XYZ file of C-alpha atoms in Angstrom:
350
model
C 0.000 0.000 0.000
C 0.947 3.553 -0.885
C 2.751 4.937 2.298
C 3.403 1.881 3.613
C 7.003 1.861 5.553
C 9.473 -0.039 3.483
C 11.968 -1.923 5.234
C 16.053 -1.259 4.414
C 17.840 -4.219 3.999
C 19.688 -4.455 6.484
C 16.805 -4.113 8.755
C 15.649 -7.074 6.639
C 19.202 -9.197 7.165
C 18.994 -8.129 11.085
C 15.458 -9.603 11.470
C 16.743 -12.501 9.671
C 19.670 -12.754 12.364
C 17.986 -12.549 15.348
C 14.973 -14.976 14.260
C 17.444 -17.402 13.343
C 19.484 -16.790 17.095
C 16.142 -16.898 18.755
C 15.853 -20.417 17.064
C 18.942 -21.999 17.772
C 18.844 -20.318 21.274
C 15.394 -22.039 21.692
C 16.441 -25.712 20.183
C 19.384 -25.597 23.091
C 18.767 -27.640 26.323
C 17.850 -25.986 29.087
C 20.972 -25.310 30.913
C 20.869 -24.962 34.877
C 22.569 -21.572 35.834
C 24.260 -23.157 38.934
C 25.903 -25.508 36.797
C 27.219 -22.608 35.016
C 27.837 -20.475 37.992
C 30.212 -23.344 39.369
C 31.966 -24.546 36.679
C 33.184 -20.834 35.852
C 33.808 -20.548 39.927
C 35.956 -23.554 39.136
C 38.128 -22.218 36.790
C 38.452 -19.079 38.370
C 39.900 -20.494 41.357
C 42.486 -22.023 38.897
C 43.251 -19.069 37.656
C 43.427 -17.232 41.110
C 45.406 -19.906 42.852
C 47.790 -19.439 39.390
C 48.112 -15.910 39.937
C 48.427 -16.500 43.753
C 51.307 -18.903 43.318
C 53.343 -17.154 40.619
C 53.029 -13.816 42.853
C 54.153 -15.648 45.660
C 57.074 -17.365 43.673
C 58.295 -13.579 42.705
C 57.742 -12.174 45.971
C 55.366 -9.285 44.486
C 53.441 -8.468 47.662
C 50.293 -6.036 46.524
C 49.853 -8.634 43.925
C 49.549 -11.577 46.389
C 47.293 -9.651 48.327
C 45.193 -8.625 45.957
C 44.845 -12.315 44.336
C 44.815 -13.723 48.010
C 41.553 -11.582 48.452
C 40.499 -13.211 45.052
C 41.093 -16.749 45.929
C 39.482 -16.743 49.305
C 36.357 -15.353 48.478
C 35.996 -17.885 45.916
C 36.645 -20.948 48.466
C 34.387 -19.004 50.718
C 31.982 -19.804 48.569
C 32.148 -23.397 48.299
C 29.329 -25.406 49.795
C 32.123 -28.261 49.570
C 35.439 -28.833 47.905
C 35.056 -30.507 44.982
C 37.548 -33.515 44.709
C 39.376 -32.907 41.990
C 39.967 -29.201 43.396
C 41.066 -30.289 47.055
C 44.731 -29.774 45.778
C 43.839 -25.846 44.591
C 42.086 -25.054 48.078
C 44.654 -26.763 50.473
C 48.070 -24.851 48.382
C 45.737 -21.501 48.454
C 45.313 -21.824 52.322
C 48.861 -22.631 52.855
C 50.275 -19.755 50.867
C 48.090 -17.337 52.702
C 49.564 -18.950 56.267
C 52.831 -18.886 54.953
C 53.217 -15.550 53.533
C 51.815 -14.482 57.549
C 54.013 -17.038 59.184
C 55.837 -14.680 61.627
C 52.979 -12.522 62.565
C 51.986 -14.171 65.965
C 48.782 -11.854 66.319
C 47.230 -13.542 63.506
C 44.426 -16.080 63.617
C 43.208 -18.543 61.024
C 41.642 -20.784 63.541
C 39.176 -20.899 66.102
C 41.406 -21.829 68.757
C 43.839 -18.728 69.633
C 46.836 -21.010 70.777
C 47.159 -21.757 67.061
C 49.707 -19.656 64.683
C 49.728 -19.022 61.501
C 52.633 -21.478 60.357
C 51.239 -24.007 62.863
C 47.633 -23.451 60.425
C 49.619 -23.496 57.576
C 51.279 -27.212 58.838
C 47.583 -28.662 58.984
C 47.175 -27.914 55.198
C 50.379 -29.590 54.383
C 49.528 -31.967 55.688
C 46.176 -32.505 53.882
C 48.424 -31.879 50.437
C 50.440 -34.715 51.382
C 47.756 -37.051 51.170
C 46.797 -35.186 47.932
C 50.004 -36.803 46.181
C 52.560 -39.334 46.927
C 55.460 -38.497 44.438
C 56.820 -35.710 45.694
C 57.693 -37.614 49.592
C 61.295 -35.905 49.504
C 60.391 -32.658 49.206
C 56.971 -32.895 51.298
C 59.463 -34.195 54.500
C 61.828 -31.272 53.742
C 58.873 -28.958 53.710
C 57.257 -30.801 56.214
C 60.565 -30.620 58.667
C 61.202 -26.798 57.756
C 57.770 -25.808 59.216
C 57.823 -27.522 62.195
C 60.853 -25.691 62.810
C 60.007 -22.471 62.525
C 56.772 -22.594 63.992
C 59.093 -22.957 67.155
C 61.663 -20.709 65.723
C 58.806 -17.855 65.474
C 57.813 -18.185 69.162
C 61.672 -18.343 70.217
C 62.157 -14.758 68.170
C 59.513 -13.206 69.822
C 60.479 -14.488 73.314
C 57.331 -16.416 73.618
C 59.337 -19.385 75.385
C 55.976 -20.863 77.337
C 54.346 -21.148 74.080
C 56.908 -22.598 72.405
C 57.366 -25.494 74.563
C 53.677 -26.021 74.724
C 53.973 -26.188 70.660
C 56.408 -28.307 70.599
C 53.802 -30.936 72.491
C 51.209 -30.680 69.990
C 53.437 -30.391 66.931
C 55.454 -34.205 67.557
C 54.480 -37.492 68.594
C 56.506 -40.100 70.707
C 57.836 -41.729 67.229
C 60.986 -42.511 67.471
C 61.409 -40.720 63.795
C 60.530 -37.397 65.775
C 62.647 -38.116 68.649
C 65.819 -36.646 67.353
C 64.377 -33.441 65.991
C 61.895 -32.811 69.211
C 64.976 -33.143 71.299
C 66.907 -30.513 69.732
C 64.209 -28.129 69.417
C 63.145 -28.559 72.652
C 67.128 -28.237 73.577
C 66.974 -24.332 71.132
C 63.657 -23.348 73.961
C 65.735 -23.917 76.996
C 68.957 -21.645 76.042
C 66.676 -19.359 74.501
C 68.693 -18.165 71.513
C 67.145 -17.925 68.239
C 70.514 -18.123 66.859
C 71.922 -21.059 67.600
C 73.055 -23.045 64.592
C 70.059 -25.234 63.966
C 67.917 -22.316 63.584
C 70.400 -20.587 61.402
C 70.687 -23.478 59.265
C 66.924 -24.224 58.644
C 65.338 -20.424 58.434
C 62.430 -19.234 57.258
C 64.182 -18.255 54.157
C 64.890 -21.529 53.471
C 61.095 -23.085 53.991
C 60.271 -20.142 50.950
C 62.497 -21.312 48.874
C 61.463 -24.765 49.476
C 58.232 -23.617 48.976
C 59.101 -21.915 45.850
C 60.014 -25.358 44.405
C 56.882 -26.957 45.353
C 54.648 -24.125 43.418
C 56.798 -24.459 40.060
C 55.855 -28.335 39.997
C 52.324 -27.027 40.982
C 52.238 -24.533 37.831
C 54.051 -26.729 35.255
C 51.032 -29.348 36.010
C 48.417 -26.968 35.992
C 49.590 -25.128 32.991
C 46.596 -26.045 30.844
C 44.065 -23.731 32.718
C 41.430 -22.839 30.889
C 41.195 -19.349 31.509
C 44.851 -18.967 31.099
C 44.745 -20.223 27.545
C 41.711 -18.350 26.643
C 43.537 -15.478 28.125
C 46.523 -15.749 26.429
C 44.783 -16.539 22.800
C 43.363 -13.395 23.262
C 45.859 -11.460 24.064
C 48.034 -13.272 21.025
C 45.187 -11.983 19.075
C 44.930 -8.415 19.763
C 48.644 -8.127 19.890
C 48.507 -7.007 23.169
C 51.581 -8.708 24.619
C 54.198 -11.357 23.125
C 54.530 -13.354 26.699
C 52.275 -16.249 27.433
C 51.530 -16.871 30.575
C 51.730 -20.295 31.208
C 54.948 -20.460 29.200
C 56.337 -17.573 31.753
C 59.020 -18.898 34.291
C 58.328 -18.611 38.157
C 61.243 -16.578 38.741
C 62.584 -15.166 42.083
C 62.191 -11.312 42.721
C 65.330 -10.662 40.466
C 62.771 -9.695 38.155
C 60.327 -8.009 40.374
C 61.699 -4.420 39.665
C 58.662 -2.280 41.168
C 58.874 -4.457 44.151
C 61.930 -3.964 45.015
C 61.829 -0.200 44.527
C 59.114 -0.195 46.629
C 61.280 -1.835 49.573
C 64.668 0.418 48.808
C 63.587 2.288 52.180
C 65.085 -0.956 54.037
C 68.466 -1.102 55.554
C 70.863 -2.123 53.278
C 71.931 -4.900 55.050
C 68.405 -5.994 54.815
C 68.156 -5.662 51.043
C 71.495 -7.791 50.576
C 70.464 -10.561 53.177
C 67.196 -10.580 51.483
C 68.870 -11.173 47.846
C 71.488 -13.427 48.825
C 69.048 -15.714 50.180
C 66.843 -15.726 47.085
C 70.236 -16.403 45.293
C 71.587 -19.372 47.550
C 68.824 -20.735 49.789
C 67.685 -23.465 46.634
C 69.353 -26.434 48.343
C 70.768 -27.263 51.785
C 74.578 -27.315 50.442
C 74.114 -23.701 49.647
C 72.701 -23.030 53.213
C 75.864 -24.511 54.695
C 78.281 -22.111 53.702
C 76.180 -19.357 55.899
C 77.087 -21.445 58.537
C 80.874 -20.886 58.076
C 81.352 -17.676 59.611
C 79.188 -19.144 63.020
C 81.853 -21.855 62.815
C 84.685 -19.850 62.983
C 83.247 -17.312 65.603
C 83.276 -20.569 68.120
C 85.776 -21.636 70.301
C 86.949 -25.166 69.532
C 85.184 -28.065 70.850
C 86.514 -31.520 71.154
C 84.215 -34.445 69.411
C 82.761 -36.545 71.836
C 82.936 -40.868 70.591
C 79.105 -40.582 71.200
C 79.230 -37.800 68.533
C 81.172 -39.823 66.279
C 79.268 -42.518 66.402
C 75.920 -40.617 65.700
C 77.890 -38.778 62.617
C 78.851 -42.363 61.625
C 75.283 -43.537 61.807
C 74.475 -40.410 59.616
C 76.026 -41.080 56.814
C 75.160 -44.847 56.563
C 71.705 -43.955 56.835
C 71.535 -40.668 55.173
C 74.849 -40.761 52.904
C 77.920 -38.712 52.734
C 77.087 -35.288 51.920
C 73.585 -34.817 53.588
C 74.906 -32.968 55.917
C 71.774 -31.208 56.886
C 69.676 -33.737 57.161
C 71.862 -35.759 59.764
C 72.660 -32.890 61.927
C 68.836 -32.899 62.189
C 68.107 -36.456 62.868
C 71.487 -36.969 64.870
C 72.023 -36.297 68.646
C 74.880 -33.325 68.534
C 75.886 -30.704 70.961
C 75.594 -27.756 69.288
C 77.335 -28.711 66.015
C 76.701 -27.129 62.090
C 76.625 -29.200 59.382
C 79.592 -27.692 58.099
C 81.232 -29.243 61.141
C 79.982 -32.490 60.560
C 81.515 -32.138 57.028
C 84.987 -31.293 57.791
C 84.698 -33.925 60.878
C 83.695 -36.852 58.523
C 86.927 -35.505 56.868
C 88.925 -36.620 59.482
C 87.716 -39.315 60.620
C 87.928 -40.828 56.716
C 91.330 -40.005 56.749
C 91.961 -41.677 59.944
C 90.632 -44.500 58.704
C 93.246 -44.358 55.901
């Protein structure tokens, strides 16, 4: 009819569109938006716990905090932990703990008498049972926290506490006997320098934690958001990095970090990126240990000390020098000193 609107065509090719989306849209299943809601939760916990681990890894503190924040809100939300993501929630949790280990005033449990680090130790524990391949570095890890949740209390002077700790932290194996005996040895003299805690610092439980999230990342490098992430970013040209393909590196790299902490003592700063340099192994932790050596007047081997440096080595093997002074009965010794004692005695032998 004369005056009749006329339609353009691409009014005509849009009607076509969006009769043909209605259709398809209509055909679909019905899809349950809880399904939906937890299978993206899922992957964005991935993605968080990523982000929480690499952060971690490169010692980039706003960013761990902010991805921390993330993370927990998400597992806040979790009616239940699904299976398959027990292993995301539990390194999450023990991050968090760990990144808070020396700060005393903080709670993550119900019952006050629990720190952080001592938190954190319950959640290792649950990623133990999570994985059996890994038993090497879960006792190393396992080891280093126990010690500095008593190291902690012994720096603050909280010597009551730290004795009551050390009851609820080891059993009356025989496998914890040697290691309750010295710690409990470090709360009587109440120095938080004696060689032991020198040896196995806090420093040392980050790095060892460091190694434990790179395995973590190079498993879980097929995240889904991280590749969808990455192909579009590939796409728009906006970067020419992907992200599961970038290495967890130590703060070396972190440059507006570390600007942010130039206000620090020198002496602070050079510690600090020594340790991040050195601290990847327990040879490299023994040569700290030369300097305490040599600041201590001489003392005579006993042939009970001997024998338990003997005993050492046949269990542990020559060169695990850490690990024996640990599990060995030794009056304030260093591993260094066990080394250059196993020395002689070998060439006494000869």
């Amino acid at each position: 009819a004369e005056g009749a609107p006329v339609a353009a065509d691409g009014d005509s090719s849009s009607s076509s569109v969006s009769s043909s989306v209605s259709s398809s849209v209509s055909s679909a299943p019905p899809v349950a938006v809880e399904a939906v809601e937890t299978v993206a939760a899922e992957w964005m916990l991935e993605f968080a716990c990523s982000c929480l681990c690499r952060h971690f890894a490169e010692q980039s503190e706003a960013e761990f905090w902010r991805w921390r924040d993330v993370a927990q809100a998400l597992i806040n939300g979790l009616s239940q932990i699904p299976p398959h993501q027990k292993k995301t929630v539990y390194l999450c949790q023990l991050l968090i703990r760990i990144a808070q280990g020396k700060n005393l005033g903080l709670q993550f449990e119900n019952d006050q008498r629990i720190s952080p680090l001592e938190s954190a130790l319950s959640f290792w524990t649950l990623l133990e049972r999570e994985e059996v391949k890994l038993a090497k570095l879960h006792e190393d890890i396992r080891r280093l926290i126990q010690i500095q949740i008593v190291a902690v209390h012994v720096e603050n002077r909280y010597f009551k506490e730290a004795a009551e700790v050390l009851e609820r932290l080891f059993t009356d194996s025989e496998s914890d006997k040697p290691l309750r005996v010295k710690l409990a040895t470090v709360i009587k003299t109440k120095d938080p320098y004696v060689p032991l805690l020198q040896s196995f610092n806090y420093s040392l439980l980050i790095s060892k934690v460091k190694s434990y999230i790179k395995l973590f990342i190079k498993e879980n490098e097929t995240n889904f958001l991280i590749q969808e992430a990455t192909k579009h970013v590939l796409s728009k040209g906006l970067g020419t990095t992907t992200l599961q393909n970038r290495p967890v590196e130590d703060n070396e790299n972190d440059k507006s970090d570390l600007k942010k902490k130039k206000r620090r003592c020198s002496g602070q700063k050079s510690e600090k990126s020594r340790v991040l340099q050195s601290l990847n192994n327990v040879h490299n932790v023994e040569k700290k240990e030369v300097s305490l050596a040599c600041g201590r007047r001489r003392q005579r081997w006993t042939q009970e000390e001997d024998l338990e440096l003997k005993l050492g080595v046949k269990e542990f093997g020559v060169g695990n020098w850490a690990k024996i002074l640990v599990h060995g009965n030794f009056n304030n010794r260093t591993s260094v000193m066990l080394k250059d004692r196993w020395r002689t005695l070998s060439k006494i032998k000869q």
